[in-house]
Amino acid sequence: MLNVLTSKAKDPSEQFVAEKRRKGEGNLDWLARNLETLAGEEGAKGSAYLALFGGKEKADFRLRVAQGHIRHDMSPSHFSHVVLLRASGPSKGGSLWEISLEPDGGFGYPPSDNGVQAGSLKSYESANQYPNLAVMRLPVKLRELQRTLKDFKKQRADQDCVELILVWLAYVWGVGRASNPLLDGKGIPSATFIEALVASSGYDLTPGLASRSSCPEAIWQAAKWWQDFYTADQREPIRGMWHLQHFLG
């Protein structure tokens, strides 16, 4: 079992709320609408934004099930992937940074950039393929993460995401006797990458984990249940919206 801490909060955060899709609204429209709301709030200028997705394909299914060990009832996570937006607020291009296990253009040569990929929200446009989604505004400036990103790509000795890609592909593809990497303290690459960037700014993105087993589920729980932790530490809680319509288990 993983060493997971439980939040003492009795109620979910009022800063991270459900926001249903409107009739006929796709993922890009939902994200644009809620990003506009978040970016218009006081103190939002220059903030960093994350987007979480929960997919239905085979790889997404495996990732969601693997994260059940983070949940108190062992049910699969609602989410399989997390990305960092390259703009502070809504943007036409929807460009992002990520470490995907199924990148649109293939992996290329991951060691060159520690597995980090440049992508687009268009890859996650389908509400059918990615029925669950969330958007988060972090109390961290995007420019700080951009500076850290340059070093992250070159410093595999600190956090080797190339290794994580291989370990998780082996698990997702069912290679040999590959077991759940989270149980060995190896986080899902997409979340491990972003957590490392955010930690450099002094913000704990997954306070419920006592190890480096970062994953989208832990980020989701931080936004929904760890608001008192951030307030006690004199930090602003994560602000955002979410929509769920696909459940496993």
Coordinates of C-alpha atoms in Angstrom, one line a residue:
M1 CA 0.0 0.0 0.0
L2 CA 1.0 3.6 -0.6
N3 CA 1.7 5.9 2.3
V4 CA -1.2 8.3 1.8
L5 CA -2.3 11.0 4.2
T6 CA -6.0 11.9 4.6
S7 CA -7.2 15.5 4.7
K8 CA -9.0 16.5 7.9
A9 CA -11.4 18.7 6.0
K10 CA -15.1 17.8 6.6
D11 CA -16.3 19.4 3.4
P12 CA -14.9 19.8 -0.1
S13 CA -13.2 23.1 -1.1
E14 CA -15.5 25.9 -2.1
Q15 CA -12.7 27.1 -4.4
F16 CA -12.9 24.0 -6.6
V17 CA -16.5 23.5 -7.8
A18 CA -18.5 21.4 -10.3
E19 CA -19.3 23.1 -13.6
K20 CA -21.4 21.0 -16.0
R21 CA -21.0 21.1 -19.7
R22 CA -23.6 23.1 -21.4
K23 CA -25.7 21.5 -24.1
G24 CA -23.6 20.7 -27.1
E25 CA -20.4 22.0 -25.4
G26 CA -17.2 20.2 -26.2
N27 CA -14.1 20.1 -24.1
L28 CA -12.4 23.1 -25.7
D29 CA -15.4 25.3 -25.2
W30 CA -15.8 24.2 -21.6
L31 CA -12.2 24.9 -20.9
A32 CA -12.2 28.3 -22.6
R33 CA -15.3 29.3 -20.7
N34 CA -14.0 28.4 -17.3
L35 CA -10.5 29.7 -18.0
E36 CA -12.0 33.1 -18.9
T37 CA -13.8 33.0 -15.5
L38 CA -10.6 32.1 -13.6
A39 CA -8.4 34.6 -15.4
G40 CA -10.9 37.4 -14.6
E41 CA -10.7 36.9 -10.9
E42 CA -8.7 39.2 -8.6
G43 CA -5.0 38.2 -8.3
A44 CA -5.2 35.9 -11.3
K45 CA -2.8 37.8 -13.6
G46 CA 0.2 35.8 -14.6
S47 CA -1.0 32.6 -12.8
A48 CA -0.2 29.0 -14.0
Y49 CA -3.1 26.8 -15.1
L50 CA -3.5 23.0 -15.2
A51 CA -6.0 20.9 -17.1
L52 CA -6.9 17.3 -16.0
F53 CA -8.5 14.7 -18.3
G54 CA -10.0 11.4 -17.7
G55 CA -10.1 9.2 -20.8
K56 CA -11.9 6.0 -21.8
E57 CA -9.3 4.3 -24.0
K58 CA -7.2 1.3 -22.9
A59 CA -4.2 3.3 -21.7
D60 CA -6.4 5.8 -19.8
F61 CA -8.3 2.9 -18.2
R62 CA -5.0 1.3 -17.0
L63 CA -3.8 4.6 -15.5
R64 CA -7.1 5.3 -13.8
V65 CA -7.2 1.9 -12.2
A66 CA -3.6 2.1 -11.0
Q67 CA -4.5 5.3 -9.1
G68 CA -7.1 3.4 -7.0
H69 CA -4.5 2.9 -4.4
I70 CA -4.6 6.7 -3.7
R71 CA -8.4 6.6 -3.0
H72 CA -9.8 5.5 0.3
D73 CA -12.3 3.1 -1.3
M74 CA -9.8 1.8 -3.9
S75 CA -12.1 2.8 -6.8
P76 CA -10.4 3.9 -10.0
S77 CA -9.5 7.6 -10.4
H78 CA -11.6 9.9 -12.5
F79 CA -8.5 11.2 -14.2
S80 CA -5.7 9.8 -16.3
H81 CA -3.6 12.8 -17.4
V82 CA -2.7 16.4 -16.4
V83 CA -1.1 19.2 -18.5
L84 CA 0.4 22.6 -17.9
L85 CA -1.0 25.4 -20.2
R86 CA 1.6 27.6 -21.9
A87 CA -0.6 30.7 -21.5
S88 CA -1.8 32.4 -18.4
G89 CA -5.5 32.2 -19.2
P90 CA -7.5 31.5 -22.4
S91 CA -5.6 31.3 -25.7
K92 CA -6.5 30.5 -29.3
G93 CA -3.8 28.0 -29.8
G94 CA -4.4 26.1 -26.5
S95 CA -0.7 25.1 -26.4
L96 CA 0.6 23.1 -23.5
W97 CA 3.5 21.2 -21.9
E98 CA 3.0 17.6 -21.0
I99 CA 4.5 14.1 -20.7
S100 CA 2.0 11.9 -22.5
L101 CA 2.3 8.1 -22.8
E102 CA 0.6 8.5 -26.2
P103 CA 1.9 11.7 -27.8
D104 CA 0.3 12.6 -31.1
G105 CA 3.6 12.9 -33.0
G106 CA 5.4 10.0 -31.3
F107 CA 8.1 10.2 -28.7
G108 CA 11.0 11.3 -30.9
Y109 CA 14.1 11.1 -28.7
P110 CA 12.8 11.7 -25.1
P111 CA 16.3 11.9 -23.4
S112 CA 16.9 15.2 -25.1
D113 CA 14.2 17.0 -23.0
N114 CA 13.6 14.6 -20.1
G115 CA 10.5 13.4 -21.9
V116 CA 8.8 16.8 -21.9
Q117 CA 6.5 17.4 -24.9
A118 CA 4.9 20.4 -26.5
G119 CA 1.2 19.7 -27.3
S120 CA -2.2 21.2 -27.8
L121 CA -5.6 21.1 -26.1
K122 CA -7.0 20.0 -29.5
S123 CA -5.7 16.5 -28.7
Y124 CA -8.2 16.4 -25.8
E125 CA -11.1 18.0 -27.7
S126 CA -13.4 15.0 -27.8
A127 CA -15.9 14.9 -24.9
N128 CA -16.6 11.3 -25.9
Q129 CA -13.0 10.2 -25.6
Y130 CA -12.2 12.4 -22.6
P131 CA -15.5 12.7 -20.7
N132 CA -14.0 13.9 -17.4
L133 CA -12.1 17.1 -17.2
A134 CA -11.0 19.8 -14.7
V135 CA -9.2 23.1 -14.9
M136 CA -7.1 24.6 -12.0
R137 CA -5.5 28.0 -11.3
L138 CA -2.5 27.7 -9.1
P139 CA -1.2 30.5 -6.9
V140 CA 2.1 30.3 -8.7
K141 CA 3.3 32.5 -11.5
L142 CA 3.7 30.9 -14.9
R143 CA 6.9 32.7 -15.6
E144 CA 8.5 31.0 -12.6
L145 CA 7.6 27.6 -14.0
Q146 CA 8.9 28.5 -17.4
R147 CA 12.3 29.3 -16.0
T148 CA 12.3 26.0 -14.0
L149 CA 11.3 24.1 -17.1
K150 CA 14.5 24.9 -18.9
D151 CA 16.5 23.3 -16.1
F152 CA 14.1 20.4 -15.7
K153 CA 14.7 19.3 -19.3
K154 CA 18.4 19.1 -18.7
Q155 CA 18.5 17.6 -15.2
R156 CA 17.5 14.0 -15.4
A157 CA 19.6 13.2 -12.4
D158 CA 17.1 15.0 -10.2
Q159 CA 13.9 13.5 -11.8
D160 CA 14.3 11.1 -14.6
C161 CA 11.0 11.2 -16.4
V162 CA 12.4 9.2 -19.3
E163 CA 12.7 6.2 -16.9
L164 CA 9.1 6.9 -15.7
I165 CA 7.8 6.8 -19.3
L166 CA 9.4 3.3 -19.8
V167 CA 8.2 2.0 -16.5
W168 CA 4.6 3.1 -17.1
L169 CA 4.5 2.0 -20.7
A170 CA 5.5 -1.5 -19.5
Y171 CA 2.7 -1.5 -17.0
V172 CA 0.1 0.0 -19.4
W173 CA 1.1 -2.5 -22.1
G174 CA 1.2 -5.5 -19.8
V175 CA 4.9 -6.3 -20.4
G176 CA 6.2 -9.3 -18.6
R177 CA 5.4 -9.1 -14.9
A178 CA 5.3 -5.3 -14.7
S179 CA 3.4 -4.2 -11.6
N180 CA 1.8 -0.9 -10.6
P181 CA 4.7 1.6 -10.6
L182 CA 2.9 3.8 -7.9
L183 CA 3.5 1.0 -5.4
D184 CA 7.3 1.4 -6.1
G185 CA 7.2 5.1 -5.6
K186 CA 7.2 5.9 -9.3
G187 CA 4.7 8.6 -10.2
I188 CA 2.8 9.0 -13.4
P189 CA 5.0 11.1 -15.7
S190 CA 2.5 13.8 -16.5
A191 CA 1.9 14.6 -12.9
T192 CA 5.5 14.0 -11.7
F193 CA 6.8 16.5 -14.2
I194 CA 4.3 19.3 -13.2
E195 CA 4.7 18.7 -9.5
A196 CA 8.5 19.1 -9.8
L197 CA 8.0 22.5 -11.5
V198 CA 5.5 23.7 -9.0
A199 CA 7.6 22.5 -6.0
S200 CA 10.4 24.7 -7.2
S201 CA 8.1 27.7 -6.4
G202 CA 7.5 26.4 -2.9
Y203 CA 4.0 25.1 -3.5
D204 CA 3.1 21.6 -2.5
L205 CA 0.8 20.2 -5.2
T206 CA 0.2 16.8 -3.6
P207 CA 0.2 17.3 0.2
G208 CA -1.6 14.0 0.7
L209 CA 1.4 12.0 -0.6
A210 CA 4.4 11.2 1.6
S211 CA 6.4 10.0 -1.4
R212 CA 7.1 11.0 -5.0
S213 CA 4.3 8.9 -6.3
S214 CA 2.6 11.9 -7.9
C215 CA -0.4 11.3 -10.1
P216 CA -3.5 13.2 -11.4
E217 CA -5.6 11.7 -8.6
A218 CA -3.4 13.2 -5.9
I219 CA -3.6 16.6 -7.6
W220 CA -7.4 16.3 -7.8
Q221 CA -7.6 15.5 -4.1
A222 CA -5.3 18.4 -3.2
A223 CA -7.7 20.8 -5.0
K224 CA -10.8 19.3 -3.6
W225 CA -9.9 18.4 0.0
W226 CA -6.7 20.1 1.1
Q227 CA -7.8 23.8 1.3
D228 CA -7.3 23.9 5.0
F229 CA -3.7 22.8 4.6
Y230 CA -2.9 25.6 2.2
T231 CA -4.7 28.2 4.3
A232 CA -2.8 27.1 7.5
D233 CA 0.4 27.5 5.5
Q234 CA -0.7 31.0 4.5
R235 CA -1.0 29.9 0.8
E236 CA -3.9 30.3 -1.5
P237 CA -5.9 27.1 -2.2
I238 CA -6.2 25.8 -5.7
R239 CA -9.0 27.4 -7.5
G240 CA -10.9 25.7 -10.4
M241 CA -13.8 23.8 -11.9
W242 CA -14.5 20.2 -12.8
H243 CA -17.0 18.0 -14.7
L244 CA -17.4 14.3 -14.3
Q245 CA -19.6 12.0 -16.4
H246 CA -17.7 8.7 -16.7
F247 CA -17.1 6.4 -13.7
L248 CA -15.3 3.1 -13.4
G249 CA -15.9 0.5 -10.8

